[in-house]
PDB file of C-alpha atoms in Angstrom:
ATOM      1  CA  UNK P  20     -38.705 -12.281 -14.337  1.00 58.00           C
ATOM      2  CA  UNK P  21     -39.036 -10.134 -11.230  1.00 59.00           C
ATOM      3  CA  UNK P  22     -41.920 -12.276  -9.898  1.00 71.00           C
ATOM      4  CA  UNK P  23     -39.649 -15.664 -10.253  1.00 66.00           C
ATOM      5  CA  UNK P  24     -36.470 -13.809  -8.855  1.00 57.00           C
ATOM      6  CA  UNK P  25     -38.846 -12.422  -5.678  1.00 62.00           C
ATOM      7  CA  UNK P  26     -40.280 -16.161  -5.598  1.00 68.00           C
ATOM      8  CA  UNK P  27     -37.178 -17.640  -5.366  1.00 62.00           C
ATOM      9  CA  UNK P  28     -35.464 -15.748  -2.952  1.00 58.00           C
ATOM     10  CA  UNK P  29     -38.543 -16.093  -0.693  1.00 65.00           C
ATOM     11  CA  UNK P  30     -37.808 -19.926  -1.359  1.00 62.00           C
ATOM     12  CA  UNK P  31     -33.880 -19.041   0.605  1.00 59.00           C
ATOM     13  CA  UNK P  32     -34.532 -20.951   3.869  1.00 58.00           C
ATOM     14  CA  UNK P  33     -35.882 -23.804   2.518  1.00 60.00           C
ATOM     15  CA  UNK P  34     -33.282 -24.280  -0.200  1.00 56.00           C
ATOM     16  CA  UNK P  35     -30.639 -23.618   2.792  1.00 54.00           C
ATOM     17  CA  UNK P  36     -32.464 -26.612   5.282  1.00 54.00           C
ATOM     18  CA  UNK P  37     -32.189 -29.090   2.383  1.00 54.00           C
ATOM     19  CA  UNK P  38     -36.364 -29.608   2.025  1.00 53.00           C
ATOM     20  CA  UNK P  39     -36.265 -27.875  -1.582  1.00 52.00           C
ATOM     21  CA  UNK P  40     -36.964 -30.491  -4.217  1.00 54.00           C
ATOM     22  CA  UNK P  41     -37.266 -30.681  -8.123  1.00 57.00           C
ATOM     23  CA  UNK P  42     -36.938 -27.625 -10.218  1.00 62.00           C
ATOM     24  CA  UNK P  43     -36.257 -25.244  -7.278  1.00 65.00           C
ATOM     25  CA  UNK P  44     -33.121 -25.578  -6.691  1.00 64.00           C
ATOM     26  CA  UNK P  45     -31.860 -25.207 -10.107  1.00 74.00           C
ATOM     27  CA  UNK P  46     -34.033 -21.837 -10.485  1.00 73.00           C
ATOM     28  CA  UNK P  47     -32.485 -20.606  -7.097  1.00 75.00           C
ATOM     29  CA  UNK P  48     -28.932 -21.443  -8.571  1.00 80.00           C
ATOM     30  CA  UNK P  49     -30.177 -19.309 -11.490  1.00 82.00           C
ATOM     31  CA  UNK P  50     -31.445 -16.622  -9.640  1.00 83.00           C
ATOM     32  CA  UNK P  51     -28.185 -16.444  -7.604  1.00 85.00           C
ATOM     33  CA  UNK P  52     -26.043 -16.383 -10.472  1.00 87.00           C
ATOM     34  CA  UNK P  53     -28.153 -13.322 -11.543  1.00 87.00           C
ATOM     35  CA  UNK P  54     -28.176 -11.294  -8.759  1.00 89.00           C
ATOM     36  CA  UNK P  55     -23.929 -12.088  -8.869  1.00 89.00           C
ATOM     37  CA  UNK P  56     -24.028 -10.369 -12.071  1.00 90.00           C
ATOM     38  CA  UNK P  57     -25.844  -7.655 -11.757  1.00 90.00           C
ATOM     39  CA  UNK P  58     -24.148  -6.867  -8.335  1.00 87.00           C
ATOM     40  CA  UNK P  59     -21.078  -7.423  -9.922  1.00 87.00           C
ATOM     41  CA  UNK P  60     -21.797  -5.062 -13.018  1.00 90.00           C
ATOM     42  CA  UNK P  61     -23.477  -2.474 -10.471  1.00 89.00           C
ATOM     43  CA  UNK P  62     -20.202  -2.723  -8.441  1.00 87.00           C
ATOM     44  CA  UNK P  63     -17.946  -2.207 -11.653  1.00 86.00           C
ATOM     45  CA  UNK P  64     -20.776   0.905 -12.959  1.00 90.00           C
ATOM     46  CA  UNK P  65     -19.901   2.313  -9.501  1.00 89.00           C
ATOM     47  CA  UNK P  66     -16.314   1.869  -9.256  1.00 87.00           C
ATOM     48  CA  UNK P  67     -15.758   3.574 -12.902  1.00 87.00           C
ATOM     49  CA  UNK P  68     -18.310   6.364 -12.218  1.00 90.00           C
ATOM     50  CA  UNK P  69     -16.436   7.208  -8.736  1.00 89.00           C
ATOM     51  CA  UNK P  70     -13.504   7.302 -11.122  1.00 89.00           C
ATOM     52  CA  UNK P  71     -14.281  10.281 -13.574  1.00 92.00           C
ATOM     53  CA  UNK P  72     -13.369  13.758 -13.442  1.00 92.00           C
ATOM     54  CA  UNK P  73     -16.548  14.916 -12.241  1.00 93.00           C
ATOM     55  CA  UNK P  74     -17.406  12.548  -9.639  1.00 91.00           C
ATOM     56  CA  UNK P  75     -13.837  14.376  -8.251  1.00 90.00           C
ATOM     57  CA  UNK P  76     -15.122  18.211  -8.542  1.00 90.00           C
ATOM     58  CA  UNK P  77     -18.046  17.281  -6.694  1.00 89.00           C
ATOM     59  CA  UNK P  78     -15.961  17.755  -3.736  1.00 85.00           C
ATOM     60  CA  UNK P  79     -15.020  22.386  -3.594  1.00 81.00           C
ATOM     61  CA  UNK P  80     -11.760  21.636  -3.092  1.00 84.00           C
ATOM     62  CA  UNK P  81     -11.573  19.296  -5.868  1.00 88.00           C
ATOM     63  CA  UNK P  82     -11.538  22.632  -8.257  1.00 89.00           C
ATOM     64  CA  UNK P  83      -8.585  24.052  -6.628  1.00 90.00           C
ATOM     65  CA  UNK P  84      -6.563  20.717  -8.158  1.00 92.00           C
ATOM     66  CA  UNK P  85      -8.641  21.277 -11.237  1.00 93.00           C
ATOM     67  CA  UNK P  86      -7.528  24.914 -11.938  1.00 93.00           C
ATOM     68  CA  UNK P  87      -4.344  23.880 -11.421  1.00 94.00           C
ATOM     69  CA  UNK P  88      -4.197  21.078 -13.236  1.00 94.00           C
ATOM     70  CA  UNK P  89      -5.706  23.398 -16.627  1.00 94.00           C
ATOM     71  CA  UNK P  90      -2.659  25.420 -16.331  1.00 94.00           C
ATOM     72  CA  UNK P  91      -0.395  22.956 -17.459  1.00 94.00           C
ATOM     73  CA  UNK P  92       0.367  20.298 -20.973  1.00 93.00           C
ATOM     74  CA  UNK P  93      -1.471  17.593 -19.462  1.00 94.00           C
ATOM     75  CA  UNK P  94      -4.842  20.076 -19.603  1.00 94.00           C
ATOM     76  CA  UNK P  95      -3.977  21.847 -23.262  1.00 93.00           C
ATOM     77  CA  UNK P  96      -1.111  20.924 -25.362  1.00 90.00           C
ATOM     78  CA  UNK P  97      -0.621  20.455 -29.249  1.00 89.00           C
ATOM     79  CA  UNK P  98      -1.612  16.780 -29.792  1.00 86.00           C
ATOM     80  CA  UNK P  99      -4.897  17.235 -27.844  1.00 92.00           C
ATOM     81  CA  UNK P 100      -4.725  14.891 -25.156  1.00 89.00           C
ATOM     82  CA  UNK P 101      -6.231  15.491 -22.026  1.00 93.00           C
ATOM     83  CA  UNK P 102      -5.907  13.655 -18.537  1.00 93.00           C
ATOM     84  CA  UNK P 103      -8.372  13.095 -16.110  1.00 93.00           C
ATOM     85  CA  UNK P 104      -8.259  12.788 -12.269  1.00 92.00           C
ATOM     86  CA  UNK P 105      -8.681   8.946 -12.647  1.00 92.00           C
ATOM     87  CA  UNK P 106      -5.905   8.384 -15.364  1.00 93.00           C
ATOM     88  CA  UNK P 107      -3.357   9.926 -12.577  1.00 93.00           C
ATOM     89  CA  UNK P 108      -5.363   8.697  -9.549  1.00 92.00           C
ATOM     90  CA  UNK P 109      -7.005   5.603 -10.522  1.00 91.00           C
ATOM     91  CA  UNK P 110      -4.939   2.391 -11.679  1.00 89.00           C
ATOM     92  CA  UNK P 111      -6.345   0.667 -14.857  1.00 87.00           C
ATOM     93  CA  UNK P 112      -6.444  -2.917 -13.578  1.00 86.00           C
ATOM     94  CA  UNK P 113      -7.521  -4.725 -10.451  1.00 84.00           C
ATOM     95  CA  UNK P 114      -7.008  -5.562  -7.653  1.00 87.00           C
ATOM     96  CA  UNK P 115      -4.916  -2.410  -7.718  1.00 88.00           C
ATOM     97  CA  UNK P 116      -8.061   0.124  -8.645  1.00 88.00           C
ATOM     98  CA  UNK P 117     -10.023  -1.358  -5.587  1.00 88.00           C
ATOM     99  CA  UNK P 118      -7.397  -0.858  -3.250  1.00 89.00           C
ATOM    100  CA  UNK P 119      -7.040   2.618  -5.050  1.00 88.00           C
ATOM    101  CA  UNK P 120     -10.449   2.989  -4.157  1.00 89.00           C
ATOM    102  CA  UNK P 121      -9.876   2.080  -0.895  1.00 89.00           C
ATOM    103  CA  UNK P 122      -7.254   3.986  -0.023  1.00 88.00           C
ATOM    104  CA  UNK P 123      -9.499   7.005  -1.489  1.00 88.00           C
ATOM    105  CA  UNK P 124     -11.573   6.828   1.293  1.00 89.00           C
ATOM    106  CA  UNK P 125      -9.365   8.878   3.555  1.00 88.00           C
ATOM    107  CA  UNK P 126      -9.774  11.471   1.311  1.00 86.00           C
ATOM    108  CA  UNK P 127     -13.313  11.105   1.695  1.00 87.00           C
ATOM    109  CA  UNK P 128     -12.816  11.097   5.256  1.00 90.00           C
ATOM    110  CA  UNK P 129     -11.035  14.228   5.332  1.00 88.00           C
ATOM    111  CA  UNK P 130     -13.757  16.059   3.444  1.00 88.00           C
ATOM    112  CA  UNK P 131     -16.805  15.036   5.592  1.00 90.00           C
ATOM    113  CA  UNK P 132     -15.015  15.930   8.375  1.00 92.00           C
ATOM    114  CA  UNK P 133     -14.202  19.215   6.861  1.00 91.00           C
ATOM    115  CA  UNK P 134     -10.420  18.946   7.328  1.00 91.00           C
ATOM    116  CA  UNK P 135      -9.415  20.475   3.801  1.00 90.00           C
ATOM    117  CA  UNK P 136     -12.825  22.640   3.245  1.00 89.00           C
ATOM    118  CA  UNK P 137     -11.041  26.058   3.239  1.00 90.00           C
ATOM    119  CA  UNK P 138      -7.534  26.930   0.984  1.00 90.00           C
ATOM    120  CA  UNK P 139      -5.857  27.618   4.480  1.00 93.00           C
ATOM    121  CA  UNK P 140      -6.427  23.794   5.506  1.00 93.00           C
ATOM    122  CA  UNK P 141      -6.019  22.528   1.750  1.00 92.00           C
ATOM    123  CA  UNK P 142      -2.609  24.053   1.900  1.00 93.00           C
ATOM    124  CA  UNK P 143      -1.595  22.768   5.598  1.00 93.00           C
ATOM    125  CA  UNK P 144      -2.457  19.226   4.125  1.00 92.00           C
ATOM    126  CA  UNK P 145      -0.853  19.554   0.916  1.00 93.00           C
ATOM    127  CA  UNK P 146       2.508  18.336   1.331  1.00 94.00           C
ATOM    128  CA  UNK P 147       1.277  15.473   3.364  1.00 92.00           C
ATOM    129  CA  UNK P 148      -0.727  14.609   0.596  1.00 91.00           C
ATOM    130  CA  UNK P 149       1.445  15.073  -1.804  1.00 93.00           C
ATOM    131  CA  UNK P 150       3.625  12.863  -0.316  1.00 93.00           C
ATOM    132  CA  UNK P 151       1.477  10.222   0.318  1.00 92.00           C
ATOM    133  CA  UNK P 152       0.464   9.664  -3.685  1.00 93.00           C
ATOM    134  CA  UNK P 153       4.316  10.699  -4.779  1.00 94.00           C
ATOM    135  CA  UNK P 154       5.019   7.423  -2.019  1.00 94.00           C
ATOM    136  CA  UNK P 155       2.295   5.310  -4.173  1.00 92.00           C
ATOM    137  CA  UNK P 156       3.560   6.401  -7.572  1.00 93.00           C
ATOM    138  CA  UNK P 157       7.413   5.483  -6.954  1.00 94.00           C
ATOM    139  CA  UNK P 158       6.241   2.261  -5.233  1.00 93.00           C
ATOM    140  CA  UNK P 159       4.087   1.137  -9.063  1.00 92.00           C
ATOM    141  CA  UNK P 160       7.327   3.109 -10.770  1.00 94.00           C
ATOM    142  CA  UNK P 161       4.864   5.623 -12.050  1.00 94.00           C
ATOM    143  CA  UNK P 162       2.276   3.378 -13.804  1.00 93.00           C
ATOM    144  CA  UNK P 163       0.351   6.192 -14.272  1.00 93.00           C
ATOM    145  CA  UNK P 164       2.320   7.733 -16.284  1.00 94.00           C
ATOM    146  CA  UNK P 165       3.598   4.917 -18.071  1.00 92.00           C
ATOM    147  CA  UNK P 166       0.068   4.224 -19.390  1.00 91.00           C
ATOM    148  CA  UNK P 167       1.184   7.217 -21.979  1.00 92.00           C
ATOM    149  CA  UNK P 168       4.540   8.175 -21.691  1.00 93.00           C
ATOM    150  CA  UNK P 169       7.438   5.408 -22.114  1.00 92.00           C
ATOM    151  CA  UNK P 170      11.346   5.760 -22.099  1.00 93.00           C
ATOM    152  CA  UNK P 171      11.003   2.790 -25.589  1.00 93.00           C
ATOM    153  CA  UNK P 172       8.597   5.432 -27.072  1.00 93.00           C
ATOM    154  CA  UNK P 173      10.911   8.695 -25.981  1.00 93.00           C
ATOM    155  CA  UNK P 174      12.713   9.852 -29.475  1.00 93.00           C
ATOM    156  CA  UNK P 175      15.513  11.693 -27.279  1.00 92.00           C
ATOM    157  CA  UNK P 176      16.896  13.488 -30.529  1.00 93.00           C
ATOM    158  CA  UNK P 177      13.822  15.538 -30.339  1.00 93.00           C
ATOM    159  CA  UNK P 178      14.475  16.260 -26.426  1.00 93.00           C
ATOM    160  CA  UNK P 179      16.479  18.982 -25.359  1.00 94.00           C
ATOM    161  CA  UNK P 180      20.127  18.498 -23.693  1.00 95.00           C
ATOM    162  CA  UNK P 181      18.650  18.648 -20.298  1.00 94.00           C
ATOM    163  CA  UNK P 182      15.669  16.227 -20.293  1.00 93.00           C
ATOM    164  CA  UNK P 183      18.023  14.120 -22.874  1.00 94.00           C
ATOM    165  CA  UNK P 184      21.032  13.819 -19.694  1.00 95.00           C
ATOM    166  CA  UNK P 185      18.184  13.568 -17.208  1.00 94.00           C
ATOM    167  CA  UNK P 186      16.104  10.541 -19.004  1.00 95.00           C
ATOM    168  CA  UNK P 187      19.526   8.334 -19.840  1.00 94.00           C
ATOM    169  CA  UNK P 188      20.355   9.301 -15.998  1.00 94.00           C
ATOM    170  CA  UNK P 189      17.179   7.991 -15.041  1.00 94.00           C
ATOM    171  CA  UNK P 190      17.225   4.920 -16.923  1.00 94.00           C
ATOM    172  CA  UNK P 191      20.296   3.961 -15.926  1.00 95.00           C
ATOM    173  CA  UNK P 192      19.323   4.533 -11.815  1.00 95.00           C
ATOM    174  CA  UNK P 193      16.409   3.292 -12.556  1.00 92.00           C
ATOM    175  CA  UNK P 194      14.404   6.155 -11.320  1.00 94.00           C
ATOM    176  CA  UNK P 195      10.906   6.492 -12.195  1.00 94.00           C
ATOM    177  CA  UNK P 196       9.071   9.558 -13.868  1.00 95.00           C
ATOM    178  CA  UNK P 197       7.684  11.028 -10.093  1.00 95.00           C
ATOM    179  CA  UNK P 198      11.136  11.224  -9.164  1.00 94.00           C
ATOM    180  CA  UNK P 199      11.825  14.226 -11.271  1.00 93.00           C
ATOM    181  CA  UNK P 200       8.270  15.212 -12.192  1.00 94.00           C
ATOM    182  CA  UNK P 201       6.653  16.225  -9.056  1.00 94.00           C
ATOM    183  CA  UNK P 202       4.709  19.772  -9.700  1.00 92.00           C
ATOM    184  CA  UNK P 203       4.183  18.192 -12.988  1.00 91.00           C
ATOM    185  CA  UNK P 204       0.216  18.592 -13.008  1.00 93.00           C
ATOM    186  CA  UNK P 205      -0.365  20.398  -9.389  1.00 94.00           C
ATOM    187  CA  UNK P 206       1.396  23.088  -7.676  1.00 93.00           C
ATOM    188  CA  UNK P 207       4.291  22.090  -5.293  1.00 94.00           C
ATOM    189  CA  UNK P 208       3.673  22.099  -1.833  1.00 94.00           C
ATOM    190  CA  UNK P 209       5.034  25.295   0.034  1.00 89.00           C
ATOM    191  CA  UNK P 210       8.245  24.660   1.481  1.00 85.00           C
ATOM    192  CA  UNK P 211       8.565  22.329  -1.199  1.00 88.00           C
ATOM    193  CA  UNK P 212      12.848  22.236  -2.203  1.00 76.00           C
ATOM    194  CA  UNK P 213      13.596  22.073  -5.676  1.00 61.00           C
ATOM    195  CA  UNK P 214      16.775  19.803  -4.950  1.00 54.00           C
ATOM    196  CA  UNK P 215      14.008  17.396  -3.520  1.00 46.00           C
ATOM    197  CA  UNK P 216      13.493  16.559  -7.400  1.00 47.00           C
TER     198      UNK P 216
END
């Protein structure tokens, strides 16, 4: 199968000047669609392999989020369910996770460049990037979040007084969850106000 594939795309410029004849053409069409597929299934592997948990700690300061993020219900609760970096950071459907992807590359940026490699420059950058995926989550009203938490789903007799008010508040605005849940899963940002929630 190799052998035909190589053969075939060996066979390009011809096909491309028009002088390919009988059978050829077919098998390049063939081979084409192939190498679609695969690129397209290598493209997918790669885009939901970038997307796990510890394609994230591969970057140090990564593990700072991570620690943080153990400390809290999303990491260790009673019902057992965990999060990952990519059910937060990573939307579920595209185009949105490739422009997620995308957009992740500033990130990547930032740590090749060495811009967040010590705690004293993580923390400088924090609120800026804080900021910047607080901006993304209000502007998909919290999909994220939505994926497993949902105001239909909410039994609010079970809810304290507070988080009752606060939910039929929000409804009614129409806020969304990042509104009031910033800190939820990493620490605030210093100089971070609490009326900011």
């Amino acid at each position: 199968m190799l052998e035909k594939l190589r053969r075939t795309v060996l066979l390009l410029p011809r096909a491309l000047s028009g002088r390919m004849h009988g059978k050829a053409l077919p098998a390049f069409m063939l081979s084409g669609a192939l190498l679609g597929a695969v690129g397209g299934i290598g493209f997918d592997t790669a885009i939901g392999r970038t997307s796990e948990t510890e394609f994230c700690l591969s970057c140090h300061e990564m593990k700072t989020l991570q620690t943080e993020l153990a400390q809290t219900v999303h990491f260790s609760n009673r019902s057992g369910v965990r999060v990952s970096c990519g059910d937060c950071h990573v939307p579920r459907n595209q185009p949105d996770k490739l422009i997620a992807k995308i957009m992740a590359l500033d990130d990547l940026y930032a740590h090749v460049m060495g811009s967040v490699d010590t705690k004293a420059k993580f923390e400088a950058r924090r609120m800026a990037m804080a900021e910047k995926v607080w901006a993304a989550m209000r502007d998909d009203n919290s999909k994220a979040c939505r994926a497993c938490h949902s105001f239909e789903a909410m039994n609010f007799d079970k809810q304290g007084d507070r988080p009752r008010r606060k939910h039929n508040q929000a409804i009614d605005s129409g806020e969304t969850c990042i509104d009031c849940h910033k800190g939820i899963a990493h620490a605030l940002p210093a100089g971070f106000l609490a009326d900011d929630r």
